[in-house]
mmCIF file of C-alpha atoms in Angstrom:
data_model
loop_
_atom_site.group_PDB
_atom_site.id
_atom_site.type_symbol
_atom_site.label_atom_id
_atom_site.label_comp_id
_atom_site.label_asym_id
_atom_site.label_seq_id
_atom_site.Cartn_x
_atom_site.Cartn_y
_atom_site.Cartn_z
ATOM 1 C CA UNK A 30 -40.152 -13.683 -38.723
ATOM 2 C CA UNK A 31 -42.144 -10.787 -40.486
ATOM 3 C CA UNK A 32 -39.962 -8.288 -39.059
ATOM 4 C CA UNK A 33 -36.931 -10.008 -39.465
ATOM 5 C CA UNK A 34 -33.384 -9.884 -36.696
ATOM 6 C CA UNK A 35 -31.822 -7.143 -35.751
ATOM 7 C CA UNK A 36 -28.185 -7.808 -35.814
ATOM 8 C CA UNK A 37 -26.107 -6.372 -32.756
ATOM 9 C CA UNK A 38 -23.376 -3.974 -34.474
ATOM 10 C CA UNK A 39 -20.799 -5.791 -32.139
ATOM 11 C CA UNK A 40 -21.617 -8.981 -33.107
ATOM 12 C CA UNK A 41 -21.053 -8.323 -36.681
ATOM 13 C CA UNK A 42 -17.912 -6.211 -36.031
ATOM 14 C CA UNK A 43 -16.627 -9.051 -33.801
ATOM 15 C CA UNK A 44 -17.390 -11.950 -36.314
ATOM 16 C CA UNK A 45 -16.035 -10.031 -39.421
ATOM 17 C CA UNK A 46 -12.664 -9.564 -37.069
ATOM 18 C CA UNK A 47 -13.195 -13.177 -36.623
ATOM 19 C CA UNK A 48 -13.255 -14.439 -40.408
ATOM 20 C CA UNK A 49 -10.246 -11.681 -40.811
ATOM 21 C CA UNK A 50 -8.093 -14.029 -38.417
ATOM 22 C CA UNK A 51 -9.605 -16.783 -40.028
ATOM 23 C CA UNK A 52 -8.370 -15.608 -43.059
ATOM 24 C CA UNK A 53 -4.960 -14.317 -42.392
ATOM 25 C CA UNK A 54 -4.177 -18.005 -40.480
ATOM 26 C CA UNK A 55 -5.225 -20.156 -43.222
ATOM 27 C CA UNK A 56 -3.096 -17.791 -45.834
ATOM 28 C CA UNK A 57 -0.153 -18.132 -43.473
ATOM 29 C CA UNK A 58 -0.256 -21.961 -43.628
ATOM 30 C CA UNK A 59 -0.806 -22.145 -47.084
ATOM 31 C CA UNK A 60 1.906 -19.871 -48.138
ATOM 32 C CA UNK A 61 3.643 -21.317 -44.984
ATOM 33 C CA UNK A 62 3.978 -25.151 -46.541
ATOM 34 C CA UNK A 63 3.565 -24.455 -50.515
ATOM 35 C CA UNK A 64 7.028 -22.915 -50.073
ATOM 36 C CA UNK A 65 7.835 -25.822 -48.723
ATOM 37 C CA UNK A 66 10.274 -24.492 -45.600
ATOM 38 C CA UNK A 67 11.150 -26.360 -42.712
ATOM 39 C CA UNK A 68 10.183 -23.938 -40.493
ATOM 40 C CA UNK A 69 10.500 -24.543 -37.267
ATOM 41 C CA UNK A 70 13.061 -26.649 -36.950
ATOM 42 C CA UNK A 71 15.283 -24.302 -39.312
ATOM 43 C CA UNK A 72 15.420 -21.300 -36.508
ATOM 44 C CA UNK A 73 16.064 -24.066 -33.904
ATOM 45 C CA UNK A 74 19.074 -25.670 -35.128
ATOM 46 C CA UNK A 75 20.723 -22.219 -36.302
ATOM 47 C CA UNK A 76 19.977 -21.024 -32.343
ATOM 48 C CA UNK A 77 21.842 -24.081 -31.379
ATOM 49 C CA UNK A 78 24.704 -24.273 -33.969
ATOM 50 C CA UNK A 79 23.404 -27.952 -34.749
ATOM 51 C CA UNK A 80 23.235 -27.799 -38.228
ATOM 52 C CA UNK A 81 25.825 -30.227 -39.426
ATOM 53 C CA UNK A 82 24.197 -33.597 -40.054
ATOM 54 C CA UNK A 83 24.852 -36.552 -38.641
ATOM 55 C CA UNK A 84 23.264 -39.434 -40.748
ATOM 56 C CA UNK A 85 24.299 -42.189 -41.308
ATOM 57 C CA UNK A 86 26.495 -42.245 -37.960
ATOM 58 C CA UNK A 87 25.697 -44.777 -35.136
ATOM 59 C CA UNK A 88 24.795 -42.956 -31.894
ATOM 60 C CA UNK A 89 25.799 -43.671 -28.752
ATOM 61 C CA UNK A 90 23.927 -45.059 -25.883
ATOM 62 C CA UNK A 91 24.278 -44.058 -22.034
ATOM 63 C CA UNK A 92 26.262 -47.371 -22.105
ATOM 64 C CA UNK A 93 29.599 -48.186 -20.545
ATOM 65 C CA UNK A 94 31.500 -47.668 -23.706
ATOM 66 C CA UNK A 95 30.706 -43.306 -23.497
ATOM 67 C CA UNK A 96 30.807 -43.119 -20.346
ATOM 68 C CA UNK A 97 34.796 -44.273 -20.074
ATOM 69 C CA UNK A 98 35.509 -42.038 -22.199
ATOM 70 C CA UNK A 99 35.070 -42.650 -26.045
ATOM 71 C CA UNK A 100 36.411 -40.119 -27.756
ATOM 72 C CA UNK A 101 34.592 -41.133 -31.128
ATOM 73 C CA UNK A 102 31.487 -39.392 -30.092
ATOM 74 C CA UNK A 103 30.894 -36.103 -28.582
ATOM 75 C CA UNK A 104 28.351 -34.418 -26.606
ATOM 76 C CA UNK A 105 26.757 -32.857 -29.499
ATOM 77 C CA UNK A 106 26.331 -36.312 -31.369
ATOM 78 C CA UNK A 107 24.737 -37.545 -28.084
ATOM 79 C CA UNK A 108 22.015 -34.634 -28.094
ATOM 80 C CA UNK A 109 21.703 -34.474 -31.890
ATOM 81 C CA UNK A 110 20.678 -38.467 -31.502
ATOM 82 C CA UNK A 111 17.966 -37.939 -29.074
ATOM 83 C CA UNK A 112 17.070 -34.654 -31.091
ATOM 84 C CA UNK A 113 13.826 -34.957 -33.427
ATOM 85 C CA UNK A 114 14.325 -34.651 -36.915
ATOM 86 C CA UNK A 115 13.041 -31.570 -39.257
ATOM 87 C CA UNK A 116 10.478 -34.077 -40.349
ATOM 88 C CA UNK A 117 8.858 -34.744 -37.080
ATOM 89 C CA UNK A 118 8.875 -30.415 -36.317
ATOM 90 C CA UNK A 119 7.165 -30.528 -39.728
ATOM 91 C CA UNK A 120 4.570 -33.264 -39.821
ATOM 92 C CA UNK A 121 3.119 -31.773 -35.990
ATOM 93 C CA UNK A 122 3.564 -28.106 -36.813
ATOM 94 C CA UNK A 123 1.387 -28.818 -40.523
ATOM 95 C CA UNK A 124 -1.431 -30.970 -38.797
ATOM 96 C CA UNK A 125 -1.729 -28.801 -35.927
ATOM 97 C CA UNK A 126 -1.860 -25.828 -38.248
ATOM 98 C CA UNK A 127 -4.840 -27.457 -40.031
ATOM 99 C CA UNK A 128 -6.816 -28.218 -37.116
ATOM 100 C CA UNK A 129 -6.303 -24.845 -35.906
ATOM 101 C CA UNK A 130 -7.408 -23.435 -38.883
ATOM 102 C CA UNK A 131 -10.714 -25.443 -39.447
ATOM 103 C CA UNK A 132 -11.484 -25.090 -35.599
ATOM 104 C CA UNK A 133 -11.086 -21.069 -35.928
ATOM 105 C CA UNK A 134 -13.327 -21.309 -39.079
ATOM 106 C CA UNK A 135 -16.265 -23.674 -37.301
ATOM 107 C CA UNK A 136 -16.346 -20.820 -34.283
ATOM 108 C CA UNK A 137 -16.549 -17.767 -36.802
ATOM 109 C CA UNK A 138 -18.924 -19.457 -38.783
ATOM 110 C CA UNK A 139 -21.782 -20.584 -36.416
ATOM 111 C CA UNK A 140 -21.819 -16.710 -34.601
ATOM 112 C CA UNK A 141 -24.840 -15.315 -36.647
ATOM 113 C CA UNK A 142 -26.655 -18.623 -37.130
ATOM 114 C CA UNK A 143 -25.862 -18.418 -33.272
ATOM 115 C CA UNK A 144 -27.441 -14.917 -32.485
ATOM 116 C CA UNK A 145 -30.361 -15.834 -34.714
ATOM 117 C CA UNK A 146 -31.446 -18.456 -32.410
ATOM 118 C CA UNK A 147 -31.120 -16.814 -29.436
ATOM 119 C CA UNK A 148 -33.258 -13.911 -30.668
ATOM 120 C CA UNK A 149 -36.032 -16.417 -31.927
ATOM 121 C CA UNK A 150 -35.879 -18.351 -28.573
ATOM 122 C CA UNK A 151 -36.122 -15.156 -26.516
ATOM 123 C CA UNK A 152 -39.375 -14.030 -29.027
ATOM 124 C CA UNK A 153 -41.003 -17.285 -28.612
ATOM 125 C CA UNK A 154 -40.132 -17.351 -24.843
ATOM 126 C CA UNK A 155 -37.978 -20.691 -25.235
ATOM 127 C CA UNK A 156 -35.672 -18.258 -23.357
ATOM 128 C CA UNK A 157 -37.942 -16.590 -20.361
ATOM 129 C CA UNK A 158 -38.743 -12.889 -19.632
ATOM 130 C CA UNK A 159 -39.734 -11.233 -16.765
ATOM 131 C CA UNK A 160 -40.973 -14.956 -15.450
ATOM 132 C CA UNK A 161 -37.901 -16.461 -15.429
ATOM 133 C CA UNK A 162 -35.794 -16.185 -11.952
ATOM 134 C CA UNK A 163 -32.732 -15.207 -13.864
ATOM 135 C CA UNK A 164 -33.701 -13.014 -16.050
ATOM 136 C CA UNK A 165 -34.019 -9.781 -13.536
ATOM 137 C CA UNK A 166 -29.612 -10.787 -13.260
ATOM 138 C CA UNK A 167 -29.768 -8.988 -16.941
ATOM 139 C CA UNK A 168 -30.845 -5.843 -15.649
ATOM 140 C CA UNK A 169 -27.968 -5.458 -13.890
ATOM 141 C CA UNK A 170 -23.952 -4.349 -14.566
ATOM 142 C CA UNK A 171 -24.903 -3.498 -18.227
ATOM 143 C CA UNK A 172 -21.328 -2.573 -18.710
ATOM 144 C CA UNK A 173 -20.187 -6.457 -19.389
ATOM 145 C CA UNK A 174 -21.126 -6.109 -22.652
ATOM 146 C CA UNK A 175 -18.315 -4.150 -22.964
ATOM 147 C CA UNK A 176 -16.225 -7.194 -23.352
ATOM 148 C CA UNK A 177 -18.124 -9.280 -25.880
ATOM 149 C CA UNK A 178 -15.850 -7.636 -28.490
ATOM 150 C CA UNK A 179 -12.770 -8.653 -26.816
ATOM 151 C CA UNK A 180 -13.850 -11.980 -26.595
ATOM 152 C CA UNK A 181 -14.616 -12.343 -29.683
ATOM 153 C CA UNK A 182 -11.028 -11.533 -30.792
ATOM 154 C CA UNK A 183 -8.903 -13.455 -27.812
ATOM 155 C CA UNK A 184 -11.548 -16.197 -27.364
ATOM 156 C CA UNK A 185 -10.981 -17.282 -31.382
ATOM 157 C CA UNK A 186 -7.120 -16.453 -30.880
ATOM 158 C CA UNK A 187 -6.848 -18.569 -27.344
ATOM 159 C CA UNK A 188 -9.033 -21.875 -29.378
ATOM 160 C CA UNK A 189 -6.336 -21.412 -31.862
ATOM 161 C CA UNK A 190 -3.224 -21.528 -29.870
ATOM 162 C CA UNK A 191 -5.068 -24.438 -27.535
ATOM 163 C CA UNK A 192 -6.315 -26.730 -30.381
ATOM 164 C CA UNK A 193 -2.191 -26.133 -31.981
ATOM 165 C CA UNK A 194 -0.829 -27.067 -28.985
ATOM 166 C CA UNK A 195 -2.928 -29.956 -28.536
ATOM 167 C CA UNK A 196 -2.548 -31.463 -31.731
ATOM 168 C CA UNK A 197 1.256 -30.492 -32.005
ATOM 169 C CA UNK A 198 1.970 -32.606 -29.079
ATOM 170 C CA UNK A 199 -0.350 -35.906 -29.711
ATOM 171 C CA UNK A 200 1.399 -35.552 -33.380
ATOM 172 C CA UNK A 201 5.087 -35.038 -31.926
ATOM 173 C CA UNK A 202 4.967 -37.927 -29.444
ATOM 174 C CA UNK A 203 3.353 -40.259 -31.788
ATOM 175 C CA UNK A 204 6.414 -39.494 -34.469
ATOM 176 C CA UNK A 205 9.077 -38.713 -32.338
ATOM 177 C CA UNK A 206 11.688 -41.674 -32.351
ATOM 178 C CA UNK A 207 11.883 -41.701 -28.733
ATOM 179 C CA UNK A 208 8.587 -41.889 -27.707
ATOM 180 C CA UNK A 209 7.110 -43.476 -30.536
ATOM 181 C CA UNK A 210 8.065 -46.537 -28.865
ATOM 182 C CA UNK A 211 5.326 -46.066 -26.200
ATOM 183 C CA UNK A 212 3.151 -44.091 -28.400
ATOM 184 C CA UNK A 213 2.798 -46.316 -31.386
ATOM 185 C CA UNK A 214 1.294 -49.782 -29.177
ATOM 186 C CA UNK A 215 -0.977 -47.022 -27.105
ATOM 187 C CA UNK A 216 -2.877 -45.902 -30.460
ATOM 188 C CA UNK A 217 -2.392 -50.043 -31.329
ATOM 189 C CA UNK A 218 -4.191 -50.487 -27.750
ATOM 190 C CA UNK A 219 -6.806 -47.733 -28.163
ATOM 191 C CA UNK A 220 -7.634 -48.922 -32.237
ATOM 192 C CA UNK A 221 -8.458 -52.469 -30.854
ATOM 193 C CA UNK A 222 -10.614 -51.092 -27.749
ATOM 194 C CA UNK A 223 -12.693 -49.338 -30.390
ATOM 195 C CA UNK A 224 -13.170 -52.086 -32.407
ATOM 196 C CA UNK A 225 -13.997 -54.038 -29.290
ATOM 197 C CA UNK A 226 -16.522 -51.578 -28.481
ATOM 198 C CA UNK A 227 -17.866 -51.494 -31.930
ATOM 199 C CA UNK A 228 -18.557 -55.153 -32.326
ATOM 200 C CA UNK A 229 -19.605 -55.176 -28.775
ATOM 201 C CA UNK A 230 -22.432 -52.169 -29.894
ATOM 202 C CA UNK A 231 -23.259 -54.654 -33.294
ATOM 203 C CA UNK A 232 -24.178 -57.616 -31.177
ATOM 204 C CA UNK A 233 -26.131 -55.480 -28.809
ATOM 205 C CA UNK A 234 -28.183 -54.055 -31.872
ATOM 206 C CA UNK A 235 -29.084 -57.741 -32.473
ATOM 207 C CA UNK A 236 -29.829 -58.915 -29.376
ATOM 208 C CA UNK A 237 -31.819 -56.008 -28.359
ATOM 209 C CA UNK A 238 -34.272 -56.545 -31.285
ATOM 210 C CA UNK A 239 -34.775 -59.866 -30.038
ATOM 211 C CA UNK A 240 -35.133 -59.472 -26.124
ATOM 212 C CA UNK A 241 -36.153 -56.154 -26.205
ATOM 213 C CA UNK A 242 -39.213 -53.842 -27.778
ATOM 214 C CA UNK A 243 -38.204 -50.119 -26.552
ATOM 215 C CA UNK A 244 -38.389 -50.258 -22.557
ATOM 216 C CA UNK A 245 -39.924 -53.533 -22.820
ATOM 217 C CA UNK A 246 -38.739 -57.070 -22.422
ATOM 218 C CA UNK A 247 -39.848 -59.656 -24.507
ATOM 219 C CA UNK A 248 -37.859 -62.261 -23.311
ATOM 220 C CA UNK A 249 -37.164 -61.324 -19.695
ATOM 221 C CA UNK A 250 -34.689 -63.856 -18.848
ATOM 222 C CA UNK A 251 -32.428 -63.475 -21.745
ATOM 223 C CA UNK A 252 -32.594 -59.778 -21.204
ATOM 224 C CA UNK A 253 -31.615 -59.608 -17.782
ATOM 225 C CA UNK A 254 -28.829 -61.969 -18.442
ATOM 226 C CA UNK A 255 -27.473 -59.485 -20.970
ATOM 227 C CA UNK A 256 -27.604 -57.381 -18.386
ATOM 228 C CA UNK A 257 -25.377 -58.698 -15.910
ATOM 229 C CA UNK A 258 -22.979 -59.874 -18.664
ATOM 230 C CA UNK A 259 -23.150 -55.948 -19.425
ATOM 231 C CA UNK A 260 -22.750 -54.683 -15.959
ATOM 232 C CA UNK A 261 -19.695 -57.018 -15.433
ATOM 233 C CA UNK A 262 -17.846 -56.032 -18.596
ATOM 234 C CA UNK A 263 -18.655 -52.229 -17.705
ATOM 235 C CA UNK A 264 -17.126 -53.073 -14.031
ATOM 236 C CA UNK A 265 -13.508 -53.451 -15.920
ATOM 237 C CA UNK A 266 -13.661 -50.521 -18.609
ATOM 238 C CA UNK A 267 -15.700 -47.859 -17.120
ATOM 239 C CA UNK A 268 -12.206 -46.406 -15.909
ATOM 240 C CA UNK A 269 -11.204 -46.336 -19.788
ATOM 241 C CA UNK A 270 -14.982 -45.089 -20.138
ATOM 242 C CA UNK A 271 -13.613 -42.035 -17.472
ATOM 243 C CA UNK A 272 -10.013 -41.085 -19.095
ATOM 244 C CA UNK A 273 -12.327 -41.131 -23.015
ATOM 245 C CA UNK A 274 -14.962 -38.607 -20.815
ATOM 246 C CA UNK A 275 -12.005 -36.364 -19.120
ATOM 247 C CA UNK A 276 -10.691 -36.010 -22.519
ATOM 248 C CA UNK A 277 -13.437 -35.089 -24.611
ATOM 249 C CA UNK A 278 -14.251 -32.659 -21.947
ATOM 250 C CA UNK A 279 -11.152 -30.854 -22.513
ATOM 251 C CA UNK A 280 -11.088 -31.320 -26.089
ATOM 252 C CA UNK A 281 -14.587 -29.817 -25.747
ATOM 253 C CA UNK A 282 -13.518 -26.568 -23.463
ATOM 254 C CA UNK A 283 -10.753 -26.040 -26.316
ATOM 255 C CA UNK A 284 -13.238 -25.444 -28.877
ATOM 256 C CA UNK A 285 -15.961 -23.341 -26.216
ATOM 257 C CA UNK A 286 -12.988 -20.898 -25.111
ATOM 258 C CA UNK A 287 -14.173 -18.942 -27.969
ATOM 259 C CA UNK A 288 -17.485 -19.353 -28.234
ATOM 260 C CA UNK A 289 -18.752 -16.652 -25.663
ATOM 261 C CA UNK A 290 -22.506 -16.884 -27.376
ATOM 262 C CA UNK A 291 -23.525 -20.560 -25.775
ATOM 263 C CA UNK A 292 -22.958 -21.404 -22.320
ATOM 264 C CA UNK A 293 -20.374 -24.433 -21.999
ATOM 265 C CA UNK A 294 -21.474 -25.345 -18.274
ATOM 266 C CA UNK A 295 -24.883 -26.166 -17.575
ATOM 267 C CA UNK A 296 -26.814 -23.686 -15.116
ATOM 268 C CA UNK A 297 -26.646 -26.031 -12.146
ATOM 269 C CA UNK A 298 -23.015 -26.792 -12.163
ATOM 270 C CA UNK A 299 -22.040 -23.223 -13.783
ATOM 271 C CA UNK A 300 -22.292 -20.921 -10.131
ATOM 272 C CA UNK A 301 -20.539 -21.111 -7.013
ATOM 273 C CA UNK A 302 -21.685 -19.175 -4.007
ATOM 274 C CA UNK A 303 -24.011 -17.648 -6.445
ATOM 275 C CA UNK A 304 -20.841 -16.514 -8.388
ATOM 276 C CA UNK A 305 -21.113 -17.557 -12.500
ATOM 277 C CA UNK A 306 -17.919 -19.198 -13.313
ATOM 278 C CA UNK A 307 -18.345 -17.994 -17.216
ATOM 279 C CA UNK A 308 -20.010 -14.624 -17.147
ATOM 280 C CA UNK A 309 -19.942 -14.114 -21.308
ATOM 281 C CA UNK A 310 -22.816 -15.725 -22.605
ATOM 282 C CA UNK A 311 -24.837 -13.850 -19.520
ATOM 283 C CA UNK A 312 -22.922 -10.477 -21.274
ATOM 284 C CA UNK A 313 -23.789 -12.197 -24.576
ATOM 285 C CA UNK A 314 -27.684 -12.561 -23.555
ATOM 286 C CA UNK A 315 -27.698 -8.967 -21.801
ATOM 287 C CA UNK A 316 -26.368 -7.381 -25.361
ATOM 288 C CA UNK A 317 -29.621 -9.717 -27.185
ATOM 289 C CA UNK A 318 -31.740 -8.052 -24.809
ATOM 290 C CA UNK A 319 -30.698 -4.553 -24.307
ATOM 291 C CA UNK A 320 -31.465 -4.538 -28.116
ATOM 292 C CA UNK A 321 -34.643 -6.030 -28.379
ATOM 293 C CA UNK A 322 -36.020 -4.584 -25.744
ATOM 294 C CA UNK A 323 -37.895 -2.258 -27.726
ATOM 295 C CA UNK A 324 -39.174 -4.785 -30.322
ATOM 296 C CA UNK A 325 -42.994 -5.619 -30.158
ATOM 297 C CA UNK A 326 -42.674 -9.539 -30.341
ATOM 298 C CA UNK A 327 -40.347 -9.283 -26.713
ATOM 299 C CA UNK A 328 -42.338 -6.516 -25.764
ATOM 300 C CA UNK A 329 -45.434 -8.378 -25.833
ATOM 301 C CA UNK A 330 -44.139 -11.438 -24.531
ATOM 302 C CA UNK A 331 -42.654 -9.659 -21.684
ATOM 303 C CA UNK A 332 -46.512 -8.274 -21.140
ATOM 304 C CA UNK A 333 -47.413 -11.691 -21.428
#
């Protein structure tokens, strides 16, 4: 615009406290693994007084043979069998670490691109004024922008520790020996349903361009048989279709804990008894507003 945005001074303050975590995790991993420690697993087995290692020994089962009373194995050598290995600690710990990392750094990023927007979409009136019904809810309890700061801070710190966890766990039971045995065939079963789905999607691309022109049919017959052929192979996956949906939903809350700028519910599904189930991007919009309210482009759309 002529006139140019206005940055809010606590949107800057909170992004550059944003890129200052950013920066302080991503020098913690890398001077974390390019010293090449164990880490976690280290602290864990010095708690526990398991440090002695037991390779190369077999490892008993919950068979008959311990439970009579072997005395060639212990209890220790029991629980040191089922234990994970430093490598498995590692190997989570270092790809949860990245994701973290590059999840903080897309949040902190996309703030002022963010708050750009929203000021050119209230200025054009993509975002209504005084004519929208919600916009009079701005007027009131200006103090809630009082905790658009703190969000920024815990919101980036709470993705963080969500995305680690996430990761840290898909990664330890997928390389831990004693659930790798389930694990292992469920990625096997989920790699072949996406290449099921993919060829599926390739043949559909071809037969659409010959039954089909946009909405239209060309060749009704043909078409509607693909359509029940369709409907019946949808009958047996849409629950796989449901458990794909719950999880990117959750996978997608993860990343929106800290982004207090965008709301991550839709306005029909995001009140309850007139109560707003995520009040920050309402604080967020309120802090826009409160200071462009004195600029001539809102000023005249307002009049408008």
């Amino acid at each position: 615009t002529e006139d140019g945005v206005r940055l809010q001074s606590r949107v800057i303050a909170g992004n550059v406290t944003q890129l200052l975590v950013c920066i302080y995790f991503a020098s913690f991993v890398f001077f974390r693994y390019s010293e090449s420690s164990s880490g976690v697993v280290s602290s864990i087995n010095v708690f526990f007084g398991l440090r002695r290692s037991l390779e190369g020994q077999s490892m008993p089962s919950l068979t008959d043979d311990f439970l009579v009373g072997d005395d060639d194995f212990t209890i220790e050598q029991l629980v040191m069998s089922y234990f994970p290995k430093a490598w498995v600690f590692d190997v989570s710990d270092m790809f949860a670490s990245i994701c973290a990392v590059l999840a903080c750094l897309s949040i902190a990023l996309v703030y002022i691109p963010s708050t750009v927007s929203t000021v050119l979409k209230l200025r054009s009136g993509a975002i209504q004024s005084l004519q929208g019904k919600k916009f009079l809810r701005l007027r009131k309890t200006e103090e809630q922008v009082t905790m658009l700061y703190g969000g920024f801070f815990w919101g980036i710190l709470l993705t963080a520790l969500a995305i680690y966890g996430f990761v840290f766990l898909v990664v330890f039971l997928i390389t831990w020996n004693v659930t790798r045995v389930y694990s292992v065939p469920l990625v096997a079963t989920l790699c072949g349903l996406f290449i099921t789905v993919g060829f599926k999607t390739l043949v559909l691309t071809c037969l659409k361009s010959n039954f089909h022109v946009a909405f239209y049919r060309k060749k009704p017959a043909q078409a509607n048989f693909t359509i029940v052929v369709l409907e019946c192979w949808n009958l047996g996956l849409t629950l796989g279709y449901m458990f794909v949906r719950a999880t990117k939903l959750v996978l997608a809350s993860f990343l929106y804990i800290g982004r207090i700028d965008t709301p991550f519910i839709s306005p029909e599904a995001g009140e309850i008894f007139g109560s707003e189930l995520d009040a920050y991007p309402t604080a967020f919009l309120k802090d826009v507003v409160s200071h462009e309210g004195m600029d001539k482009h809102l000023v005249e759309r307002t009049i408008d």
